[in-house]
Coordinates of C-alpha atoms in Angstrom, one line a residue:
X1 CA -4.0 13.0 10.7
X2 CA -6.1 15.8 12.6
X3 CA -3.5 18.3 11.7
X4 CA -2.9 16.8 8.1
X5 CA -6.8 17.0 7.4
X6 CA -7.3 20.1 8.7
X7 CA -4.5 21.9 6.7
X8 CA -5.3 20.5 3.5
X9 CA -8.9 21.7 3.5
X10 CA -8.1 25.2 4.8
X11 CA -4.9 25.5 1.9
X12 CA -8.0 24.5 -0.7
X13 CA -10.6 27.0 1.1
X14 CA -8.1 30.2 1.3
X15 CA -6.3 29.3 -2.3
X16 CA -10.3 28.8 -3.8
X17 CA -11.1 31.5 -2.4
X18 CA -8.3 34.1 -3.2
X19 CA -9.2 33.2 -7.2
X20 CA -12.5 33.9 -6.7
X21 CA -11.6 37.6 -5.8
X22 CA -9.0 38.3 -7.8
X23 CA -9.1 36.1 -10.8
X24 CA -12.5 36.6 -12.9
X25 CA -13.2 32.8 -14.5
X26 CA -13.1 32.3 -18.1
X27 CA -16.3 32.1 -20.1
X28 CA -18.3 29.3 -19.7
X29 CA -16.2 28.0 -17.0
X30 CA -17.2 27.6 -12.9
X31 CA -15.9 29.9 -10.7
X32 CA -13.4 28.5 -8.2
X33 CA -15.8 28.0 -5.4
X34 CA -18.3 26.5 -7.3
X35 CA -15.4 24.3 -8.9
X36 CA -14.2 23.6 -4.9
X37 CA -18.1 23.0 -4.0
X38 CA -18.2 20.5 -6.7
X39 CA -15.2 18.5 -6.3
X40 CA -16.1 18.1 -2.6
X41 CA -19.6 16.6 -3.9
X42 CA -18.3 14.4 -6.5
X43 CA -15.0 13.3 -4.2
X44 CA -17.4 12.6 -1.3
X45 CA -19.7 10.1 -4.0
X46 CA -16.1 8.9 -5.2
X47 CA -15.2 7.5 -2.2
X48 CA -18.3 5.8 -1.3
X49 CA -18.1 4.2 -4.7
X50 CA -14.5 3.0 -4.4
X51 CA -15.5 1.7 -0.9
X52 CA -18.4 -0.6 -2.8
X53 CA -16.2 -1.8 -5.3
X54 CA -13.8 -3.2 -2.8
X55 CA -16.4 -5.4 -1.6
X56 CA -16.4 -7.8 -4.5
X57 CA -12.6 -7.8 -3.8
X58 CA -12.5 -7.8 -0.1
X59 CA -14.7 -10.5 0.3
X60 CA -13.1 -12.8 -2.5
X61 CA -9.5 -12.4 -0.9
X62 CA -10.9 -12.7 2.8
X63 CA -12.4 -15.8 1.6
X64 CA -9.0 -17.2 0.0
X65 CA -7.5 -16.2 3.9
X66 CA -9.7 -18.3 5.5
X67 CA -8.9 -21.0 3.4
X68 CA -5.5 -20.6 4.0
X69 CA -5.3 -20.3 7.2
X70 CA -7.7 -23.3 8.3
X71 CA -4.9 -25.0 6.0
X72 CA -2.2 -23.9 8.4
X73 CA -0.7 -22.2 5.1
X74 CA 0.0 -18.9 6.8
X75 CA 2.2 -20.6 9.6
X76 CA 4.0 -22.5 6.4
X77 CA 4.7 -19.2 5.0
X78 CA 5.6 -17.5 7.8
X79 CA 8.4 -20.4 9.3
X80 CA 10.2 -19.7 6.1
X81 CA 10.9 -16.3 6.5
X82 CA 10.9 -16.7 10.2
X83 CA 14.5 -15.4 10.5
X84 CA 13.7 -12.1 8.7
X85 CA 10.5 -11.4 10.1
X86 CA 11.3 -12.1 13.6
X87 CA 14.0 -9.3 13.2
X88 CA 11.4 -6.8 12.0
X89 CA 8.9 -7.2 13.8
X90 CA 9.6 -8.7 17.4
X91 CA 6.4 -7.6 19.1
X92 CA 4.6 -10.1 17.2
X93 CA 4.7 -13.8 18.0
X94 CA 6.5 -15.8 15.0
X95 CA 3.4 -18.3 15.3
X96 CA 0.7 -15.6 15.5
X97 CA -1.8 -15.3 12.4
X98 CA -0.6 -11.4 12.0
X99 CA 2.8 -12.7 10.9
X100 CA 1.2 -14.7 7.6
X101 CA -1.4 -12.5 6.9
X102 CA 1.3 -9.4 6.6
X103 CA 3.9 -12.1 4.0
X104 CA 0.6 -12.4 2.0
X105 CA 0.1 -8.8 1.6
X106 CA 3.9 -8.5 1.1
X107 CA 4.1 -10.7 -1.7
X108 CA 0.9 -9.3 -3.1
X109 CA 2.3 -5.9 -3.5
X110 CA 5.6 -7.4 -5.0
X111 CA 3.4 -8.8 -7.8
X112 CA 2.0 -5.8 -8.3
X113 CA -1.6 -7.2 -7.5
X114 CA -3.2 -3.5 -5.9
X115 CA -6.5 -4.1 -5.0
X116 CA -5.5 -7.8 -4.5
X117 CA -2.8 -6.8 -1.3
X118 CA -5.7 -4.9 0.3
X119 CA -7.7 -7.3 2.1
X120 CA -4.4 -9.3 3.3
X121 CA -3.5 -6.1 5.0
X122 CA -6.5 -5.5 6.6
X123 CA -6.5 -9.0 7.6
X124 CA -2.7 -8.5 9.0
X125 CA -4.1 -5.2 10.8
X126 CA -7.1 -6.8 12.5
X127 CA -4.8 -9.5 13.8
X128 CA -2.0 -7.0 14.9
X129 CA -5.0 -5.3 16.7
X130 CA -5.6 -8.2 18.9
X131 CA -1.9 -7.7 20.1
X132 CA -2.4 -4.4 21.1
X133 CA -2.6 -3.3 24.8
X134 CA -4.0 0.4 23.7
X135 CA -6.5 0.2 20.9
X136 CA -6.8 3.5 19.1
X137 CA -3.4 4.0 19.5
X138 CA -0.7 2.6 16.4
X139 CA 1.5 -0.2 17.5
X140 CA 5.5 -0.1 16.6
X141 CA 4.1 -3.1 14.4
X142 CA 1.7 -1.5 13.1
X143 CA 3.9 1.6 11.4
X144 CA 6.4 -1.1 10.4
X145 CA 4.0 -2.7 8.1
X146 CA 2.2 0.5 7.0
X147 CA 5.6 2.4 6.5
X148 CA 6.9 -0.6 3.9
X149 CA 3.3 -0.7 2.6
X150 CA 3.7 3.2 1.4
X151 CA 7.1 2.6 0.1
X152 CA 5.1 0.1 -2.1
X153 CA 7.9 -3.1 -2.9
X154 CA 7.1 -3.9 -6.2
X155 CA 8.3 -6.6 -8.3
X156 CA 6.0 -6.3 -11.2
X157 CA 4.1 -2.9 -11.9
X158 CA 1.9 -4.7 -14.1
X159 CA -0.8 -2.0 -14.7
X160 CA 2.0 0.9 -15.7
X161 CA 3.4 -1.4 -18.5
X162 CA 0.0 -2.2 -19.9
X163 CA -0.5 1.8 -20.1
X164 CA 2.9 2.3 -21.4
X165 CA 2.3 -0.2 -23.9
X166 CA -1.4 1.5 -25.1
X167 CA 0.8 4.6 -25.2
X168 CA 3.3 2.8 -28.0
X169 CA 6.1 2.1 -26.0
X170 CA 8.8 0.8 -27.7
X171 CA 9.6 -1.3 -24.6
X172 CA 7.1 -1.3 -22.2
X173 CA 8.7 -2.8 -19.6
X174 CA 11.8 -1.7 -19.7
X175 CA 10.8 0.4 -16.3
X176 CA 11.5 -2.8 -14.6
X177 CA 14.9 -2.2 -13.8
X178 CA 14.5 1.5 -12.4
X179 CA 11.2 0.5 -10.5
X180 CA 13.2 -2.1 -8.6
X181 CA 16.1 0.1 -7.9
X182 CA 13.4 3.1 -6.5
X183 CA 11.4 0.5 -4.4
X184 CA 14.0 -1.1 -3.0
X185 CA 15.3 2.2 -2.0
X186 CA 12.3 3.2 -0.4
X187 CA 11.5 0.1 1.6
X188 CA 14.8 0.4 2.9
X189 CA 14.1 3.7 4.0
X190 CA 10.7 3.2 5.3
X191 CA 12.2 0.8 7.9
X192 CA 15.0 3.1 8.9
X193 CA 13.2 5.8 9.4
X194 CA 11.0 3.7 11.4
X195 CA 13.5 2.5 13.7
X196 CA 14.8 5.9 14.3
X197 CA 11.3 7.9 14.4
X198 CA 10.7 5.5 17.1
X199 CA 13.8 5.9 19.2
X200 CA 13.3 9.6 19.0
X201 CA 9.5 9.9 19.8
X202 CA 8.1 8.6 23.2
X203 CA 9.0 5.2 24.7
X204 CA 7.8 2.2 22.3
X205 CA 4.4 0.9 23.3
X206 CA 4.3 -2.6 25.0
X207 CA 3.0 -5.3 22.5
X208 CA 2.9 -8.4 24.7
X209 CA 1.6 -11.6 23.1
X210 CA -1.0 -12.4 25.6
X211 CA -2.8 -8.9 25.6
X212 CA -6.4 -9.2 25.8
X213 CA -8.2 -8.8 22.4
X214 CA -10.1 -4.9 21.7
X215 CA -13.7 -5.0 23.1
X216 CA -15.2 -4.8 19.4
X217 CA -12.8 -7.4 17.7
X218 CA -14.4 -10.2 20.2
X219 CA -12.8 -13.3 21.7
X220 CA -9.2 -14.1 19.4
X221 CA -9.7 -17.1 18.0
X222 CA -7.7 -20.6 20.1
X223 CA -3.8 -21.2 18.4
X224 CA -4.2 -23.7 16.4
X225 CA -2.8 -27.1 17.7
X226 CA 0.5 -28.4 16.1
X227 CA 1.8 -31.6 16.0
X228 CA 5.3 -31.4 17.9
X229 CA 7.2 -31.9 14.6
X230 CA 5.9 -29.2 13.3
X231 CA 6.5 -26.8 16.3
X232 CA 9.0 -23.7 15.5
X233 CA 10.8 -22.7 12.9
X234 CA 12.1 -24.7 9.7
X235 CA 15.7 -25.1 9.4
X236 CA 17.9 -22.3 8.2
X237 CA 18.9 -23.9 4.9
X238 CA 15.1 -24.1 4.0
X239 CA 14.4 -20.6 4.8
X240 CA 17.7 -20.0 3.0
X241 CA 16.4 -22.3 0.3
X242 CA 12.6 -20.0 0.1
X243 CA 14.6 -17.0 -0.2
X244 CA 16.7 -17.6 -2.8
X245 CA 13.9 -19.2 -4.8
X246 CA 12.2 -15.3 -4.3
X247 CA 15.0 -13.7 -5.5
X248 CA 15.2 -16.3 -8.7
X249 CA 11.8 -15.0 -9.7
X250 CA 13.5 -11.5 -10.2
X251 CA 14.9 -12.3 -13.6
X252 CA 12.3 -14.4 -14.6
X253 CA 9.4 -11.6 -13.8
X254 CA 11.6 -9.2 -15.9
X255 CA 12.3 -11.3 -18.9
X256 CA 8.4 -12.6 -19.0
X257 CA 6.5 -10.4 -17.0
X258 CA 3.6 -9.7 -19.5
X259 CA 3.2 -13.1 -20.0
X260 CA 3.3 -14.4 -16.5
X261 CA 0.7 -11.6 -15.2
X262 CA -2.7 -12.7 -16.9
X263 CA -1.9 -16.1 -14.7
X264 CA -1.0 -14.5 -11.7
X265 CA -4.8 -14.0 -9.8
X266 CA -6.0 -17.3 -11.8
X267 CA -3.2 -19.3 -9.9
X268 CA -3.4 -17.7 -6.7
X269 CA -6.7 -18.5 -6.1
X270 CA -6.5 -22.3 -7.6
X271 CA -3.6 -22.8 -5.6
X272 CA -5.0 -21.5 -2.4
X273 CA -8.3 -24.2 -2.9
X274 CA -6.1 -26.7 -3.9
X275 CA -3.8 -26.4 -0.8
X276 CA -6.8 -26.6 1.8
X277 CA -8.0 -29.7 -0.1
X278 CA -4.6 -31.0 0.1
X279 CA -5.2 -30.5 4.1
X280 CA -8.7 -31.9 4.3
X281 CA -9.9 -28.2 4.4
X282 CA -13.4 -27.5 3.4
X283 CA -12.8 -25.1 1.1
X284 CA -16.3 -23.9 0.4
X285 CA -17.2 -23.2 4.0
X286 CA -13.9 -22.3 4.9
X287 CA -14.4 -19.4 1.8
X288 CA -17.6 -18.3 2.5
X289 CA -17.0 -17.8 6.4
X290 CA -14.1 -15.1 5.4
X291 CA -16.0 -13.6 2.8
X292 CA -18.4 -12.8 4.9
X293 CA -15.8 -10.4 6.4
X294 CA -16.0 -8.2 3.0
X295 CA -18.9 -6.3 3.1
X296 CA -18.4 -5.2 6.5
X297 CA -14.9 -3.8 6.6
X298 CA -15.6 -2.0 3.3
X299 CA -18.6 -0.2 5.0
X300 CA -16.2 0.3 8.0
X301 CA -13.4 2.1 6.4
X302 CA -16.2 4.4 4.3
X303 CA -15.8 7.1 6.8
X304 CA -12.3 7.3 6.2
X305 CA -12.5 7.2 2.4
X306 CA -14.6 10.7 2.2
X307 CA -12.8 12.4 4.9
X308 CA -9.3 12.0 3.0
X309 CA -10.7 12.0 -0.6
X310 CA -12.6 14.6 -0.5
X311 CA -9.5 16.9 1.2
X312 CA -7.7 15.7 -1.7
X313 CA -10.1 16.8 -4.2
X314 CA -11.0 19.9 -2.6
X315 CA -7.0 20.6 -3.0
X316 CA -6.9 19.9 -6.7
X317 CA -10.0 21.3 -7.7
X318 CA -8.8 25.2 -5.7
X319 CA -5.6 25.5 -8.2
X320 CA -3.4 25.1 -4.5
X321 CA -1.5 21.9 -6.7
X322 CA -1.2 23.7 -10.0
X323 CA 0.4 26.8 -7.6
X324 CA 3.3 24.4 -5.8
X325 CA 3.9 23.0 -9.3
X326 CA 4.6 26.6 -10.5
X327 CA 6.4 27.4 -7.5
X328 CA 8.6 24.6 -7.5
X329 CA 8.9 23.3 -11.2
X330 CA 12.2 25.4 -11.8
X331 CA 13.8 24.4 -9.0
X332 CA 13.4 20.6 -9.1
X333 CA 14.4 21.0 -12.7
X334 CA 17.5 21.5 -11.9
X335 CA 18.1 17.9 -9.5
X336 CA 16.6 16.2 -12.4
X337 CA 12.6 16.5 -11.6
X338 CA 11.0 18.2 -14.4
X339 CA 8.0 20.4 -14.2
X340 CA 5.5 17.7 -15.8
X341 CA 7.3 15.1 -13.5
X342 CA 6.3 17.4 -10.9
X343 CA 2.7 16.7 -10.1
X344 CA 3.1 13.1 -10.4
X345 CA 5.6 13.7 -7.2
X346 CA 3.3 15.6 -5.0
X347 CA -0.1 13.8 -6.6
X348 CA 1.4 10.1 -5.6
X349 CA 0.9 9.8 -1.8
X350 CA -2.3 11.7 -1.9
X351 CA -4.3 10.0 -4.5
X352 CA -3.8 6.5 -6.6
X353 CA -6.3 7.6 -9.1
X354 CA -5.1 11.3 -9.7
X355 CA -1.5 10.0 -9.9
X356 CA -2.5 7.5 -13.1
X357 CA -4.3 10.2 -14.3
X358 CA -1.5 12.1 -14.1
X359 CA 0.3 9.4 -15.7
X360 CA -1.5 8.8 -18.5
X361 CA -1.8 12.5 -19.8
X362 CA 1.9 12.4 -19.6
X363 CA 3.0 9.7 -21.8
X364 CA 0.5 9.9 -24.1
X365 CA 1.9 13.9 -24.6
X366 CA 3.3 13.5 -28.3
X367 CA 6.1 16.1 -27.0
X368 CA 6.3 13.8 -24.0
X369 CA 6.4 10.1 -24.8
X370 CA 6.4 7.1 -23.0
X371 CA 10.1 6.8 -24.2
X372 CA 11.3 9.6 -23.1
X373 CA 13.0 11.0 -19.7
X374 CA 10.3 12.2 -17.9
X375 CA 8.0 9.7 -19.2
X376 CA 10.0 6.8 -17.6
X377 CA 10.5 8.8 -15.1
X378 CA 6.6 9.2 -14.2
X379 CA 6.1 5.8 -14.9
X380 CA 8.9 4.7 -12.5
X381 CA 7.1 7.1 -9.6
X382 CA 3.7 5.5 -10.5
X383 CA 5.4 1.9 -9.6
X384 CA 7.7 2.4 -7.0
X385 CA 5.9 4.4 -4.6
X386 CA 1.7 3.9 -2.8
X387 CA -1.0 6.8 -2.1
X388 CA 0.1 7.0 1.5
X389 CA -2.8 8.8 3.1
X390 CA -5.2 6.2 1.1
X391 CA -3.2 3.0 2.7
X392 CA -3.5 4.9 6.4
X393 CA -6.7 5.9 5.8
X394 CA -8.3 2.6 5.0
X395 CA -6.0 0.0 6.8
X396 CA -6.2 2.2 10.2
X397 CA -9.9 3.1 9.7
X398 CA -10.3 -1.1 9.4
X399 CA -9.1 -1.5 13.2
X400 CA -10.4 2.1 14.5
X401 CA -6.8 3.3 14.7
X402 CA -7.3 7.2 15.2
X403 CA -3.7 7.9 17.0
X404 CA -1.2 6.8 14.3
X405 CA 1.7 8.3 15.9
X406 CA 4.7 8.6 13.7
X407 CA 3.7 6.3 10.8
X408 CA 3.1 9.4 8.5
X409 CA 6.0 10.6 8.9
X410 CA 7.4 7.2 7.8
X411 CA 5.4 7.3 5.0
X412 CA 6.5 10.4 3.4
X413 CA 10.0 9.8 4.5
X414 CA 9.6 6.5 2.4
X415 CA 8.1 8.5 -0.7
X416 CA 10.5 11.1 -0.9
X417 CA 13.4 8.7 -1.1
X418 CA 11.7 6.6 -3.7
X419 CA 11.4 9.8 -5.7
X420 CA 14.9 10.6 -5.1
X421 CA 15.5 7.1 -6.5
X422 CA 13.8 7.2 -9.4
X423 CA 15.5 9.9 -10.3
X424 CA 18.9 8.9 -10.3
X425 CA 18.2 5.0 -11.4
X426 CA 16.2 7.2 -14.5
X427 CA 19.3 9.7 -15.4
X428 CA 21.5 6.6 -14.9
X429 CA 19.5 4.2 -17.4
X430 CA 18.9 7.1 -20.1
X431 CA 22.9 8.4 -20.2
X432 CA 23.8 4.7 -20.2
X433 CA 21.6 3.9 -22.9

């Protein structure tokens, strides 16, 4: 990230300052430092903003957490999947808290929840930190579940359809189908290059499940104690049985994903209190002693925030984007990514906000369309891939991660094959049409 940072910044700076030489400003307009001086003000007060506004967030989902894991519905979730888990990730105990808390982000991203999957992550992070014998340093865990968190598994883009749909889309949703395809083909992707990034870099890190816990995480918290029935995992036919139900929702989210949305938070949170009353939880303490978990991660990761927002900004603002587009428009146009398709590409992994900005000027172009190629194309980048620094920026900068080793790499790895999926599953869909 040192070297990431650092480049970015200094391509804004020289490209900034090259126009500001050689290329007078228009009337009335800033000059490109003082555009570059601006953005960094107003990316730096962005970011601090954005970090506040997870807070009402973070603390509500932190709370729900609490309440499900005082339930025991984490270890539930994660004995069903057990078999598929344990595979991915076998530095982490199948019992251990880590293993629910990264299903429940999972699942959140599949439904397309955004700000929702955030604090199940950071939740999944803090725990993975307690298994790790070198903190500061990334995990092999730890880029597993950030590399399929950038590739972004999405079941249900939710917010891209309601913008496609206030752009006049005849069918809103009919991004459904190439969104899948593109995710699935990145989240594939993200765990191969994963495995293989790690067999090519330096010997894997030893995870072992009885490492002692980070000075500033503080004591881990005692297993909690099962009765002997419930030790292990379930049977196979009932993880069998769980997955299979997943897959059923497939269709169903398709055919009636508008209508299912609105119900999806609503339910999720009733079903969480519900469950811990169920187990004689009490929910109300339970909640409010993992809310109070919010405010002070979102504070945390603030640091973290400005430093990659504002290089962000400071590259958008200096004209450096506008010059790859122009540089590289005519030569993606002929693989089947369009100029105006073209900043959506590059925008994606470095900011979520640009990239539906992006977005939104695009389909609502009248010589665009929502309808059209590159508008379903641009809509099928916005909901199959994640902004990639943003998730390593915030979910590292929650457990003081600084060396992140080759999850990047993963990352962008992961994004470029979900572009090159959403190409072909787009040209595929529109010539078959």
């Amino acid at each position: 990230m040192n070297i990431i940072f650092l480049s970015i910044v200094l391509i804004a700076f020289v490209t900034a300052g090259g126009r500001q030489f050689f290329i007078a400003p228009a009337s009335g307009h800033l000059s490109p430092m003082e555009a570059l001086s601006k953005a960094m003000v107003d990316s730096a007060a962005g970011s601090v903003e954005l970090a506040f506004g997870l807070v009402g967030v973070m603390t509500l989902f932190l709370g729900l957490m609490k309440v499900a894991e005082k339930g025991g519905l984490l270890t539930v979730i994660a004995r069903l999947i057990r078999p598929l888990m344990a595979r991915l990730f076998p530095e982490v105990p199948p019992e251990h808290p880590a293993m629910g808390a990264m299903i429940l982000n999972l699942s959140a991203n599949v439904l397309g929840l955004g700000n929702a999957a955030t604090p199940f992550g950071i939740r999944a992070m803090q725990e993975l930190n307690r298994l790790n014998p070198t903190p500061g340093t990334a995990t092999d865990a730890m880029a597993l579940f950030l590399a399929i968190n950038t590739s972004s598994v999405t079941l249900l883009p939710t917010g891209v359809i309601a913008l496609r749909a206030a752009a006049g889309s005849a069918d809103p949703a009919g991004i459904l189908p190439t969104t899948l395809f593109a995710t699935a083909c990145s989240t594939v992707t993200a765990i191969i290059a994963v495995k293989l990034l790690r067999r090519l870099t330096r010997k894997p890190l030893p995870c072992p499940a009885d490492a002692p816990p980070p000075a500033d995480e503080g004591p881990a918290e005692p297993p909690e104690v099962l009765p002997d029935t419930a030790q292990g995992a379930y049977p196979v036919w009932a993880s069998v049985l769980a997955l299979t139900g997943i897959l059923t929702l497939i269709p169903v989210t398709v055919a009636y994903g508008r209508s299912i949305s609105p119900w999806i938070l609503p339910g999720l949170m009733a079903g969480f209190l519900i469950f811990g009353l169920c187990r004689r939880v009490r929910v109300y303490e339970a909640f409010v002693d993992g809310a109070k978990d919010g405010f002070q991660v979102a504070v945390k990761i603030i640091p973290y925030l400005v430093a990659i927002l504002v290089a962000v900004g400071m590259l958008r603002a200096s004209g450096a984007m506008d010059l790859m587009v122009g540089a590289l428009g005519p030569w993606t146009a002929q693989v089947g990514l369009p100029a105006e398709a073209l900043p959506m590409a590059l925008m994606r992994p470095l900011s979520g906000s640009g990239a539906f900005a992006i977005l939104a000027s695009v389909i609502n172009d009248p010589a665009i369309g929502p309808d059209s190629y590159t508008g379903y194309l641009v809509s099928t980048l916005q909901g199959c891939t994640e902004t990639t620094f943003y998730v390593l920026a915030v979910y590292f900068g929650a457990v003081q991660v600084r060396r992140i080793r080759y999850t990047l790499a993963a990352g962008l790895i992961a994004d470029l094959a979900g572009v090159a999926a959403s190409v072909a599953a787009c040209t595929y869909l529109l010539t078959t049409s």
